[in-house]
mmCIF file of C-alpha atoms and ligand atoms in Angstrom:
data_model
loop_
_atom_site.group_PDB
_atom_site.id
_atom_site.type_symbol
_atom_site.label_atom_id
_atom_site.label_comp_id
_atom_site.label_asym_id
_atom_site.label_seq_id
_atom_site.Cartn_x
_atom_site.Cartn_y
_atom_site.Cartn_z
ATOM 1 C CA MET A 1 -16.134 2.469 20.812
ATOM 2 C CA LYS A 2 -13.322 -0.009 21.336
ATOM 3 C CA ALA A 3 -10.197 1.035 19.540
ATOM 4 C CA TYR A 4 -6.296 0.136 19.603
ATOM 5 C CA LYS A 5 -3.551 2.644 20.248
ATOM 6 C CA LEU A 6 -0.415 2.582 20.573
ATOM 7 C CA HIS A 7 1.480 3.830 23.960
ATOM 8 C CA ASP A 8 4.629 5.060 24.754
ATOM 9 C CA PRO A 9 7.126 3.229 23.779
ATOM 10 C CA LYS A 10 6.628 1.942 20.174
ATOM 11 C CA ASN A 11 6.361 -1.553 20.954
ATOM 12 C CA LEU A 12 4.352 -4.583 20.297
ATOM 13 C CA ASP A 13 3.211 -4.788 24.317
ATOM 14 C CA ASN A 14 2.186 -1.136 24.262
ATOM 15 C CA PHE A 15 -0.009 -2.023 21.261
ATOM 16 C CA LYS A 16 -3.539 -2.236 23.491
ATOM 17 C CA LEU A 17 -6.892 -1.921 22.478
ATOM 18 C CA GLY A 18 -8.959 0.364 24.743
ATOM 19 C CA THR A 19 -12.685 2.229 25.114
ATOM 20 C CA TYR A 20 -12.661 5.557 24.033
ATOM 21 C CA ASP A 21 -15.179 8.189 22.690
ATOM 22 C CA GLU A 22 -16.707 8.024 18.987
ATOM 23 C CA PRO A 23 -14.761 11.246 17.431
ATOM 24 C CA HIS A 24 -16.658 14.268 17.644
ATOM 25 C CA VAL A 25 -17.858 15.234 13.580
ATOM 26 C CA HIS A 26 -16.962 18.990 12.539
ATOM 27 C CA ASP A 27 -18.784 20.808 9.485
ATOM 28 C CA HIS A 28 -16.524 19.204 6.825
ATOM 29 C CA GLU A 29 -16.491 15.552 8.614
ATOM 30 C CA VAL A 30 -18.237 12.794 8.045
ATOM 31 C CA LYS A 31 -18.132 9.949 10.424
ATOM 32 C CA ILE A 32 -17.243 6.385 9.488
ATOM 33 C CA GLN A 33 -18.445 2.803 10.782
ATOM 34 C CA VAL A 34 -15.542 1.215 10.163
ATOM 35 C CA LYS A 35 -16.001 -2.168 8.805
ATOM 36 C CA ALA A 36 -12.601 -3.454 7.389
ATOM 37 C CA VAL A 37 -9.057 -2.849 8.028
ATOM 38 C CA SER A 38 -5.882 -3.974 5.921
ATOM 39 C CA LEU A 39 -2.576 -3.750 7.037
ATOM 40 C CA ASN A 40 0.897 -2.453 5.361
ATOM 41 C CA TYR A 41 4.401 -3.021 6.388
ATOM 42 C CA ARG A 42 4.539 0.277 7.695
ATOM 43 C CA ASP A 43 2.159 -0.594 10.422
ATOM 44 C CA TRP A 44 4.070 -3.752 11.361
ATOM 45 C CA ALA A 45 7.330 -1.479 11.659
ATOM 46 C CA LEU A 46 5.273 1.092 13.260
ATOM 47 C CA ALA A 47 4.481 -0.959 15.855
ATOM 48 C CA ASN A 48 7.467 -2.552 16.781
ATOM 49 C CA GLY A 49 8.998 0.957 17.081
ATOM 50 C CA TRP A 50 11.271 0.985 14.164
ATOM 51 C CA PHE A 51 10.660 4.519 13.180
ATOM 52 C CA GLY A 52 8.630 7.325 13.736
ATOM 53 C CA TYR A 53 7.224 10.564 12.605
ATOM 54 C CA PRO A 54 8.288 14.262 13.477
ATOM 55 C CA GLY A 55 5.442 15.547 15.873
ATOM 56 C CA GLU A 56 4.037 12.097 16.386
ATOM 57 C CA LYS A 57 1.677 12.113 19.249
ATOM 58 C CA LEU A 58 1.313 8.898 21.173
ATOM 59 C CA PRO A 59 -0.666 7.319 22.133
ATOM 60 C CA MET A 60 -2.201 7.216 18.508
ATOM 61 C CA ILE A 61 -4.580 5.215 16.508
ATOM 62 C CA PRO A 62 -2.694 3.177 14.336
ATOM 63 C CA PHE A 63 -3.548 1.339 10.845
ATOM 64 C CA SER A 64 -4.175 4.131 7.727
ATOM 65 C CA ASP A 65 -6.249 2.001 5.493
ATOM 66 C CA ALA A 66 -10.450 1.609 5.956
ATOM 67 C CA ALA A 67 -13.488 1.129 4.662
ATOM 68 C CA GLY A 68 -16.613 1.686 6.527
ATOM 69 C CA VAL A 69 -20.752 2.926 6.283
ATOM 70 C CA VAL A 70 -21.497 7.012 6.593
ATOM 71 C CA THR A 71 -23.251 7.119 10.252
ATOM 72 C CA GLU A 72 -23.339 10.507 10.370
ATOM 73 C CA VAL A 73 -22.102 13.780 8.313
ATOM 74 C CA GLY A 74 -21.602 17.454 8.977
ATOM 75 C CA ALA A 75 -23.259 20.750 8.706
ATOM 76 C CA SER A 76 -21.822 21.242 5.061
ATOM 77 C CA VAL A 77 -21.015 17.859 3.901
ATOM 78 C CA THR A 78 -23.173 17.564 0.319
ATOM 79 C CA LYS A 79 -20.343 14.774 -1.566
ATOM 80 C CA VAL A 80 -20.783 12.012 1.066
ATOM 81 C CA GLN A 81 -24.772 10.540 2.592
ATOM 82 C CA VAL A 82 -25.491 8.993 5.546
ATOM 83 C CA GLY A 83 -25.460 4.629 4.756
ATOM 84 C CA ASP A 84 -23.028 5.567 1.645
ATOM 85 C CA ARG A 85 -20.259 2.517 2.041
ATOM 86 C CA VAL A 86 -16.466 4.798 1.815
ATOM 87 C CA ALA A 87 -12.419 3.799 2.013
ATOM 88 C CA VAL A 88 -10.217 6.363 3.379
ATOM 89 C CA ASN A 89 -7.081 8.090 1.534
ATOM 90 C CA PHE A 90 -3.693 7.402 3.438
ATOM 91 C CA PHE A 91 -3.416 11.086 3.444
ATOM 92 C CA PRO A 92 -6.337 13.324 5.072
ATOM 93 C CA ASP A 93 -5.098 16.331 3.165
ATOM 94 C CA TRP A 94 -4.605 14.989 -0.587
ATOM 95 C CA HIS A 95 -7.321 15.174 -2.015
ATOM 96 C CA ASP A 96 -6.170 15.462 -6.214
ATOM 97 C CA GLY A 97 -3.428 16.755 -7.857
ATOM 98 C CA ALA A 98 0.186 16.587 -7.492
ATOM 99 C CA PHE A 99 2.483 16.354 -4.599
ATOM 100 C CA SER A 100 3.220 18.073 -1.962
ATOM 101 C CA SER A 101 4.608 18.465 1.470
ATOM 102 C CA ALA A 102 1.545 20.353 2.574
ATOM 103 C CA LYS A 103 -0.377 17.314 1.939
ATOM 104 C CA THR A 104 1.578 14.718 3.480
ATOM 105 C CA HIS A 105 2.120 16.191 5.918
ATOM 106 C CA ARG A 106 -0.507 13.960 8.003
ATOM 107 C CA SER A 107 -0.889 10.412 7.114
ATOM 108 C CA LEU A 108 -3.254 8.299 9.541
ATOM 109 C CA GLY A 109 -1.821 5.970 11.583
ATOM 110 C CA GLY A 110 1.976 7.483 11.486
ATOM 111 C CA SER A 111 1.416 10.944 11.994
ATOM 112 C CA THR A 112 -2.079 11.435 12.997
ATOM 113 C CA ASP A 113 -4.488 9.227 14.647
ATOM 114 C CA GLY A 114 -5.662 6.157 12.048
ATOM 115 C CA VAL A 115 -8.434 3.862 11.709
ATOM 116 C CA LEU A 116 -7.760 0.864 14.138
ATOM 117 C CA ALA A 117 -11.586 1.324 15.337
ATOM 118 C CA GLU A 118 -14.819 0.824 15.521
ATOM 119 C CA TYR A 119 -15.633 4.651 14.348
ATOM 120 C CA VAL A 120 -13.724 7.448 12.788
ATOM 121 C CA ALA A 121 -13.793 10.632 11.256
ATOM 122 C CA PHE A 122 -12.736 12.374 8.371
ATOM 123 C CA ASP A 123 -13.265 15.645 6.297
ATOM 124 C CA GLU A 124 -15.236 14.359 3.300
ATOM 125 C CA ASP A 125 -12.436 15.111 0.953
ATOM 126 C CA ALA A 126 -10.339 12.323 2.442
ATOM 127 C CA VAL A 127 -13.047 9.655 1.243
ATOM 128 C CA VAL A 128 -13.669 8.321 -1.512
ATOM 129 C CA LYS A 129 -17.009 5.911 -2.272
ATOM 130 C CA VAL A 130 -17.332 2.437 -3.085
ATOM 131 C CA SER A 131 -19.127 0.063 -5.453
ATOM 132 C CA ASP A 132 -21.509 -2.254 -4.177
ATOM 133 C CA SER A 133 -19.151 -4.885 -6.246
ATOM 134 C CA PHE A 134 -16.573 -4.592 -3.242
ATOM 135 C CA SER A 135 -16.925 -6.665 -0.265
ATOM 136 C CA PHE A 136 -15.675 -4.348 2.944
ATOM 137 C CA GLU A 137 -12.689 -6.325 3.314
ATOM 138 C CA GLU A 138 -11.963 -6.156 -0.244
ATOM 139 C CA ALA A 139 -11.950 -2.151 -0.124
ATOM 140 C CA ALA A 140 -9.899 -1.520 2.757
ATOM 141 C CA ALA A 141 -6.641 -3.027 0.599
ATOM 142 C CA PHE A 142 -6.982 -0.545 -1.929
ATOM 143 C CA PRO A 143 -5.393 2.298 -0.033
ATOM 144 C CA CYS A 144 -1.970 2.439 0.443
ATOM 145 C CA ALA A 145 -0.492 -0.340 -1.112
ATOM 146 C CA GLY A 146 -3.099 -0.128 -4.205
ATOM 147 C CA VAL A 147 -2.550 3.648 -4.589
ATOM 148 C CA THR A 148 1.301 3.696 -4.362
ATOM 149 C CA ALA A 149 1.515 1.046 -7.610
ATOM 150 C CA TRP A 150 -1.307 3.042 -9.011
ATOM 151 C CA HIS A 151 0.839 6.202 -8.567
ATOM 152 C CA SER A 152 3.690 4.523 -9.905
ATOM 153 C CA LEU A 153 2.748 2.935 -13.256
ATOM 154 C CA VAL A 154 -0.517 4.900 -14.056
ATOM 155 C CA THR A 155 -0.313 7.895 -12.852
ATOM 156 C CA GLN A 156 3.997 8.425 -13.353
ATOM 157 C CA ALA A 157 5.008 5.432 -15.791
ATOM 158 C CA GLN A 158 1.953 5.662 -18.224
ATOM 159 C CA LEU A 159 2.436 2.215 -18.757
ATOM 160 C CA ARG A 160 1.747 1.352 -22.052
ATOM 161 C CA PRO A 161 0.933 -2.695 -23.909
ATOM 162 C CA GLY A 162 4.012 -4.463 -24.269
ATOM 163 C CA ASP A 163 6.459 -1.960 -21.261
ATOM 164 C CA THR A 164 8.447 -4.435 -19.338
ATOM 165 C CA VAL A 165 7.668 -4.061 -15.113
ATOM 166 C CA LEU A 166 10.004 -5.979 -12.785
ATOM 167 C CA LEU A 167 7.831 -6.694 -9.330
ATOM 168 C CA GLN A 168 10.467 -7.719 -5.943
ATOM 169 C CA GLY A 169 8.407 -10.409 -4.256
ATOM 170 C CA THR A 170 4.500 -11.190 -3.247
ATOM 171 C CA GLY A 171 3.024 -8.286 -0.649
ATOM 172 C CA GLY A 172 0.328 -5.681 -1.079
ATOM 173 C CA VAL A 173 2.191 -3.176 -3.305
ATOM 174 C CA SER A 174 4.055 -5.966 -5.201
ATOM 175 C CA ILE A 175 0.609 -7.415 -6.024
ATOM 176 C CA PHE A 176 -1.290 -4.225 -6.337
ATOM 177 C CA GLY A 177 1.375 -3.636 -9.023
ATOM 178 C CA LEU A 178 1.169 -7.013 -11.020
ATOM 179 C CA GLN A 179 -2.667 -6.960 -11.606
ATOM 180 C CA ILE A 180 -2.573 -3.127 -13.066
ATOM 181 C CA ALA A 181 0.352 -4.153 -15.172
ATOM 182 C CA LYS A 182 -1.572 -6.601 -16.765
ATOM 183 C CA LEU A 183 -4.764 -4.419 -16.806
ATOM 184 C CA PHE A 184 -2.480 -2.385 -19.261
ATOM 185 C CA GLY A 185 -1.121 -5.310 -21.627
ATOM 186 C CA ALA A 186 2.433 -4.910 -19.459
ATOM 187 C CA GLN A 187 4.845 -8.202 -19.590
ATOM 188 C CA VAL A 188 5.147 -8.743 -15.606
ATOM 189 C CA ILE A 189 8.503 -10.331 -14.246
ATOM 190 C CA ILE A 190 8.142 -11.144 -10.589
ATOM 191 C CA THR A 191 10.443 -12.301 -7.929
ATOM 192 C CA SER A 192 9.873 -13.970 -4.547
ATOM 193 C CA SER A 193 11.218 -16.587 -1.752
ATOM 194 C CA SER A 194 8.890 -19.437 -2.292
ATOM 195 C CA ASP A 195 7.817 -21.273 -5.425
ATOM 196 C CA GLU A 196 4.330 -21.983 -4.463
ATOM 197 C CA LYS A 197 3.589 -18.286 -4.052
ATOM 198 C CA LEU A 198 5.281 -17.415 -7.607
ATOM 199 C CA ALA A 199 2.925 -19.747 -8.695
ATOM 200 C CA GLN A 200 0.397 -18.085 -7.210
ATOM 201 C CA ALA A 201 2.101 -15.031 -8.769
ATOM 202 C CA LYS A 202 1.418 -16.678 -12.225
ATOM 203 C CA ALA A 203 -2.288 -17.576 -11.669
ATOM 204 C CA LEU A 204 -2.580 -13.874 -12.144
ATOM 205 C CA GLY A 205 -0.951 -13.054 -15.016
ATOM 206 C CA ALA A 206 2.604 -12.468 -14.048
ATOM 207 C CA ASP A 207 4.707 -13.715 -17.680
ATOM 208 C CA HIS A 208 7.701 -14.452 -15.799
ATOM 209 C CA LEU A 209 8.927 -15.749 -12.440
ATOM 210 C CA ILE A 210 12.151 -15.887 -10.075
ATOM 211 C CA ASN A 211 12.813 -17.242 -7.134
ATOM 212 C CA TYR A 212 15.156 -14.610 -5.130
ATOM 213 C CA LYS A 213 16.465 -16.978 -2.918
ATOM 214 C CA GLN A 214 17.125 -19.669 -5.555
ATOM 215 C CA THR A 215 18.585 -16.960 -7.947
ATOM 216 C CA PRO A 216 20.214 -14.406 -5.945
ATOM 217 C CA ASN A 217 21.659 -12.553 -9.020
ATOM 218 C CA TRP A 218 17.994 -11.815 -10.375
ATOM 219 C CA GLU A 219 18.854 -8.920 -11.878
ATOM 220 C CA ASP A 220 21.036 -10.626 -14.233
ATOM 221 C CA LYS A 221 17.847 -12.823 -15.369
ATOM 222 C CA ALA A 222 15.883 -10.147 -15.760
ATOM 223 C CA ARG A 223 17.992 -9.061 -18.211
ATOM 224 C CA GLU A 224 18.332 -12.301 -20.248
ATOM 225 C CA LEU A 225 14.791 -12.580 -20.108
ATOM 226 C CA THR A 226 15.026 -9.388 -21.767
ATOM 227 C CA GLN A 227 16.724 -10.578 -24.906
ATOM 228 C CA GLY A 228 19.569 -8.220 -22.491
ATOM 229 C CA GLU A 229 17.492 -4.992 -23.303
ATOM 230 C CA GLY A 230 16.364 -4.790 -19.393
ATOM 231 C CA VAL A 231 13.446 -3.867 -18.118
ATOM 232 C CA GLY A 232 11.079 -0.662 -18.546
ATOM 233 C CA TYR A 233 9.877 -0.393 -14.848
ATOM 234 C CA VAL A 234 10.709 -1.611 -11.466
ATOM 235 C CA LEU A 235 8.677 -1.098 -8.392
ATOM 236 C CA GLU A 236 11.511 -1.097 -5.812
ATOM 237 C CA VAL A 237 10.339 -2.033 -2.201
ATOM 238 C CA ALA A 238 13.193 -4.732 -1.545
ATOM 239 C CA GLY A 239 15.545 -2.125 -0.874
ATOM 240 C CA GLN A 240 18.217 -3.622 -3.519
ATOM 241 C CA LEU A 241 18.339 -0.149 -5.771
ATOM 242 C CA ALA A 242 21.391 -2.007 -6.938
ATOM 243 C CA SER A 243 20.572 -4.941 -8.076
ATOM 244 C CA SER A 244 17.610 -3.148 -9.627
ATOM 245 C CA LEU A 245 19.724 -0.491 -11.284
ATOM 246 C CA ARG A 246 21.685 -3.455 -13.046
ATOM 247 C CA ALA A 247 17.683 -4.614 -14.412
ATOM 248 C CA LEU A 248 16.867 -1.537 -15.469
ATOM 249 C CA LYS A 249 17.109 -0.932 -19.886
ATOM 250 C CA ALA A 250 18.482 2.425 -20.723
ATOM 251 C CA GLY A 251 15.446 4.826 -20.466
ATOM 252 C CA GLY A 252 13.896 2.881 -17.457
ATOM 253 C CA THR A 253 12.407 4.355 -14.021
ATOM 254 C CA ILE A 254 12.759 2.891 -10.813
ATOM 255 C CA PHE A 255 10.160 4.060 -8.489
ATOM 256 C CA GLN A 256 11.673 3.820 -5.108
ATOM 257 C CA ILE A 257 9.166 2.603 -2.568
ATOM 258 C CA GLY A 258 10.506 0.613 0.502
ATOM 259 C CA ALA A 259 12.941 -1.408 1.681
ATOM 260 C CA VAL A 260 11.782 -4.521 3.152
ATOM 261 C CA SER A 261 15.703 -5.801 3.760
ATOM 262 C CA PRO A 262 18.376 -3.661 3.948
ATOM 263 C CA SER A 263 20.814 -3.526 0.852
ATOM 264 C CA ASP A 264 24.670 -3.530 1.635
ATOM 265 C CA GLU A 265 26.017 -2.418 -1.609
ATOM 266 C CA ALA A 266 25.936 1.417 -2.534
ATOM 267 C CA PRO A 267 23.905 1.847 -6.072
ATOM 268 C CA ASN A 268 25.752 3.083 -9.017
ATOM 269 C CA LEU A 269 24.220 6.423 -9.553
ATOM 270 C CA ARG A 270 26.572 7.459 -12.140
ATOM 271 C CA MET A 271 25.915 5.438 -15.444
ATOM 272 C CA LEU A 272 22.240 7.266 -15.096
ATOM 273 C CA PRO A 273 22.257 10.123 -17.412
ATOM 274 C CA LEU A 274 24.568 7.745 -20.120
ATOM 275 C CA ALA A 275 20.925 5.583 -20.138
ATOM 276 C CA THR A 276 19.187 8.547 -19.348
ATOM 277 C CA GLN A 277 17.537 6.199 -16.533
ATOM 278 C CA ARG A 278 15.179 8.076 -13.963
ATOM 279 C CA LEU A 279 14.518 7.003 -10.106
ATOM 280 C CA GLN A 280 11.394 8.299 -9.049
ATOM 281 C CA GLY A 281 10.305 8.385 -4.925
ATOM 282 C CA ILE A 282 6.361 7.866 -4.308
ATOM 283 C CA TYR A 283 4.972 8.148 -1.792
ATOM 284 C CA VAL A 284 1.617 6.884 -1.762
ATOM 285 C CA GLY A 285 -0.978 8.960 -3.727
ATOM 286 C CA SER A 286 -4.463 10.947 -4.063
ATOM 287 C CA ALA A 287 -7.781 10.455 -2.553
ATOM 288 C CA GLN A 288 -8.465 11.049 -6.252
ATOM 289 C CA MET A 289 -5.735 8.133 -7.335
ATOM 290 C CA LEU A 290 -7.623 5.817 -4.735
ATOM 291 C CA ALA A 291 -10.884 6.505 -6.888
ATOM 292 C CA ASP A 292 -9.654 6.279 -10.067
ATOM 293 C CA LEU A 293 -7.896 2.707 -8.720
ATOM 294 C CA PHE A 294 -11.411 1.825 -7.600
ATOM 295 C CA LYS A 295 -13.145 2.522 -10.933
ATOM 296 C CA ALA A 296 -10.523 0.594 -12.614
ATOM 297 C CA PHE A 297 -10.490 -2.116 -10.923
ATOM 298 C CA ASP A 298 -14.589 -2.454 -10.643
ATOM 299 C CA ALA A 299 -14.724 -1.815 -14.497
ATOM 300 C CA ASN A 300 -12.610 -4.903 -15.163
ATOM 301 C CA GLN A 301 -14.142 -7.021 -12.369
ATOM 302 C CA LEU A 302 -10.455 -7.292 -10.897
ATOM 303 C CA LYS A 303 -10.590 -8.101 -6.994
ATOM 304 C CA PRO A 304 -7.781 -6.903 -4.699
ATOM 305 C CA VAL A 305 -5.790 -10.080 -3.661
ATOM 306 C CA ILE A 306 -6.178 -11.057 0.058
ATOM 307 C CA GLY A 307 -4.034 -13.482 1.530
ATOM 308 C CA GLN A 308 -5.586 -13.446 4.961
ATOM 309 C CA VAL A 309 -8.409 -12.292 6.832
ATOM 310 C CA PHE A 310 -8.283 -11.751 11.251
ATOM 311 C CA ASP A 311 -11.077 -10.725 13.321
ATOM 312 C CA PHE A 312 -10.845 -7.050 15.708
ATOM 313 C CA ALA A 313 -9.835 -9.094 18.688
ATOM 314 C CA ASN A 314 -6.468 -10.644 16.798
ATOM 315 C CA VAL A 315 -4.895 -7.667 14.910
ATOM 316 C CA LYS A 316 -1.681 -8.644 16.831
ATOM 317 C CA ASP A 317 -1.963 -12.334 15.615
ATOM 318 C CA ALA A 318 -2.465 -10.516 11.728
ATOM 319 C CA LEU A 319 0.889 -8.085 12.727
ATOM 320 C CA ALA A 320 2.659 -11.241 13.641
ATOM 321 C CA HIS A 321 1.476 -13.216 9.923
ATOM 322 C CA MET A 322 2.756 -10.108 8.466
ATOM 323 C CA GLY A 323 6.409 -10.307 10.418
ATOM 324 C CA ASN A 324 6.924 -13.936 9.197
ATOM 325 C CA GLY A 325 6.143 -13.229 5.706
ATOM 326 C CA ALA A 326 3.900 -15.534 5.022
ATOM 327 C CA HIS A 327 1.266 -14.050 3.210
ATOM 328 C CA PHE A 328 0.201 -13.200 -0.191
ATOM 329 C CA GLY A 329 -1.339 -9.767 -1.300
ATOM 330 C CA LYS A 330 -3.012 -8.128 1.486
ATOM 331 C CA ILE A 331 -3.900 -8.739 5.350
ATOM 332 C CA VAL A 332 -7.302 -7.892 6.428
ATOM 333 C CA VAL A 333 -8.969 -7.585 9.782
ATOM 334 C CA ARG A 334 -12.552 -7.323 10.107
ATOM 335 C CA VAL A 335 -14.256 -5.027 12.378
ATOM 336 C CA GLY A 336 -16.939 -5.136 14.599
HETATM 337 N N1 NAP B 1 6.607 4.664 -0.178
HETATM 338 C C1 NAP B 1 5.518 4.453 0.093
HETATM 339 O O1 NAP B 1 4.527 5.585 -0.241
HETATM 340 C C2 NAP B 1 4.846 3.351 0.304
HETATM 341 C C3 NAP B 1 4.059 2.776 0.371
HETATM 342 C C4 NAP B 1 3.691 1.462 0.635
HETATM 343 C C5 NAP B 1 4.406 0.196 1.216
HETATM 344 N N2 NAP B 1 5.831 1.493 1.050
HETATM 345 C C6 NAP B 1 6.626 0.544 1.177
HETATM 346 O O2 NAP B 1 7.167 -0.805 0.525
HETATM 347 C C7 NAP B 1 7.436 -1.834 0.917
HETATM 348 C C8 NAP B 1 6.592 -2.840 0.836
HETATM 349 O O3 NAP B 1 5.214 -2.613 1.523
HETATM 350 P P1 NAP B 1 3.724 -3.957 1.474
HETATM 351 O O4 NAP B 1 3.042 -3.283 2.590
HETATM 352 O O5 NAP B 1 3.849 -4.076 0.780
HETATM 353 O O6 NAP B 1 4.842 -4.966 2.096
HETATM 354 P P2 NAP B 1 4.728 -6.527 2.528
HETATM 355 O O7 NAP B 1 2.894 -6.918 2.335
HETATM 356 O O8 NAP B 1 4.754 -6.761 4.031
HETATM 357 O O9 NAP B 1 5.489 -7.230 1.371
HETATM 358 C C9 NAP B 1 6.715 -7.891 1.874
HETATM 359 C C10 NAP B 1 7.412 -8.438 0.191
HETATM 360 O O10 NAP B 1 8.211 -8.843 0.141
HETATM 361 C C11 NAP B 1 8.977 -9.208 -0.260
HETATM 362 N N3 NAP B 1 10.778 -9.338 0.117
HETATM 363 C C12 NAP B 1 10.835 -10.073 1.133
HETATM 364 N N4 NAP B 1 12.360 -9.597 1.485
HETATM 365 C C13 NAP B 1 12.365 -9.792 0.014
HETATM 366 C C14 NAP B 1 13.886 -9.424 -0.511
HETATM 367 N N5 NAP B 1 14.653 -9.878 0.070
HETATM 368 N N6 NAP B 1 13.762 -9.492 -2.167
HETATM 369 C C15 NAP B 1 12.635 -9.015 -2.816
HETATM 370 N N7 NAP B 1 11.328 -9.229 -1.688
HETATM 371 C C16 NAP B 1 11.466 -9.706 -0.553
HETATM 372 C C17 NAP B 1 8.173 -10.354 0.355
HETATM 373 O O11 NAP B 1 7.949 -11.534 -0.785
HETATM 374 P P3 NAP B 1 7.572 -13.001 -0.801
HETATM 375 O O12 NAP B 1 7.501 -13.825 0.273
HETATM 376 O O13 NAP B 1 7.167 -12.693 -1.679
HETATM 377 O O14 NAP B 1 8.929 -13.219 -0.742
HETATM 378 C C18 NAP B 1 7.475 -10.221 1.035
HETATM 379 O O15 NAP B 1 5.942 -10.269 1.127
HETATM 380 C C19 NAP B 1 8.055 -1.604 2.560
HETATM 381 O O16 NAP B 1 9.244 -1.107 2.705
HETATM 382 C C20 NAP B 1 6.886 -0.654 2.860
HETATM 383 O O17 NAP B 1 7.353 0.640 3.625
HETATM 384 C C21 NAP B 1 5.766 2.119 0.613
#
């Protein structure tokens, strides 16, 4: 089979296409012919060697998000059949329940081989069936970004109509956050560097738009838009915790997710007790959350937002596209 591997040392020159044996299927595993994969910011950062995982073994198959068709099942598999359409969870060992270090020790395309290959094999509990209403490209968009937003806004926040949610930028996590927040009747304030992208966000239901280039103190604007009260929830992906805290209302929660831009200001955490605010770390989520996310989108005829689709031969172009920040929503690669 054809697969990409990231070799040592990690950089874009060492991101190479090769020919390898197809994976062997163990008793509890299913083999999947991969039809599409999607990119996350982490894939770009890893491919550039910006960080590594403890115990990572190179060369490694990169990327975490895939959808495809089951072509073989192990002797003990009961939940999935040959021919089923499935997507793969970011953490192959976090099937259900709360976070634990053991469940999140292995992450696809990080601390263990990922999905940028024509065939992959995973435990049956690490995969989720996908309804026929989603194309493979759409299904591959859900796992990392979608589950991260779902885990924050639904599992943790238990979002209610009228809640206010602040989203930073228009990348994968934020656009899933927008769709999920609107599904639950929340008010959404979204920021972006681009008025064109803000117009796209408005078309998806965003209530208030802030261009963070034109309005660097976007947190003041967010407070103003909430009549001085502040927002209930922030999906903090920008690395701007100090500003996000200033935008947060008393009793509100910041979900600390990522940091796409360097922060030059230390957050003032001393007021957290007086304002009974929470800072909650989020690390993607379980296969059950992925299944719930698929069901919620399916039941409401929602589709994930895909900015651009690339062919398997052009994965490096897809990475470059992510690197220059031109995308809106998800970037997907068609496999095979
Ligand atoms: N903890 C977790 O489990 C988890 C899971 C998924 C992702 N993450 C992290 O979350 C972050 C986002 O991931 P992603 O895959 O959604 O990335 P992405 O699709 O590449 O989106 C990044 C977006 O961030 C926006 N942005 C850039 N600089 C910004 C700034 N100074 N202020 C506000 N927004 C800014 C840009 O939006 P505009 O173009 O609209 O300006 C850009 O499109 C990354 O740090 C990633 O590692 C963490």
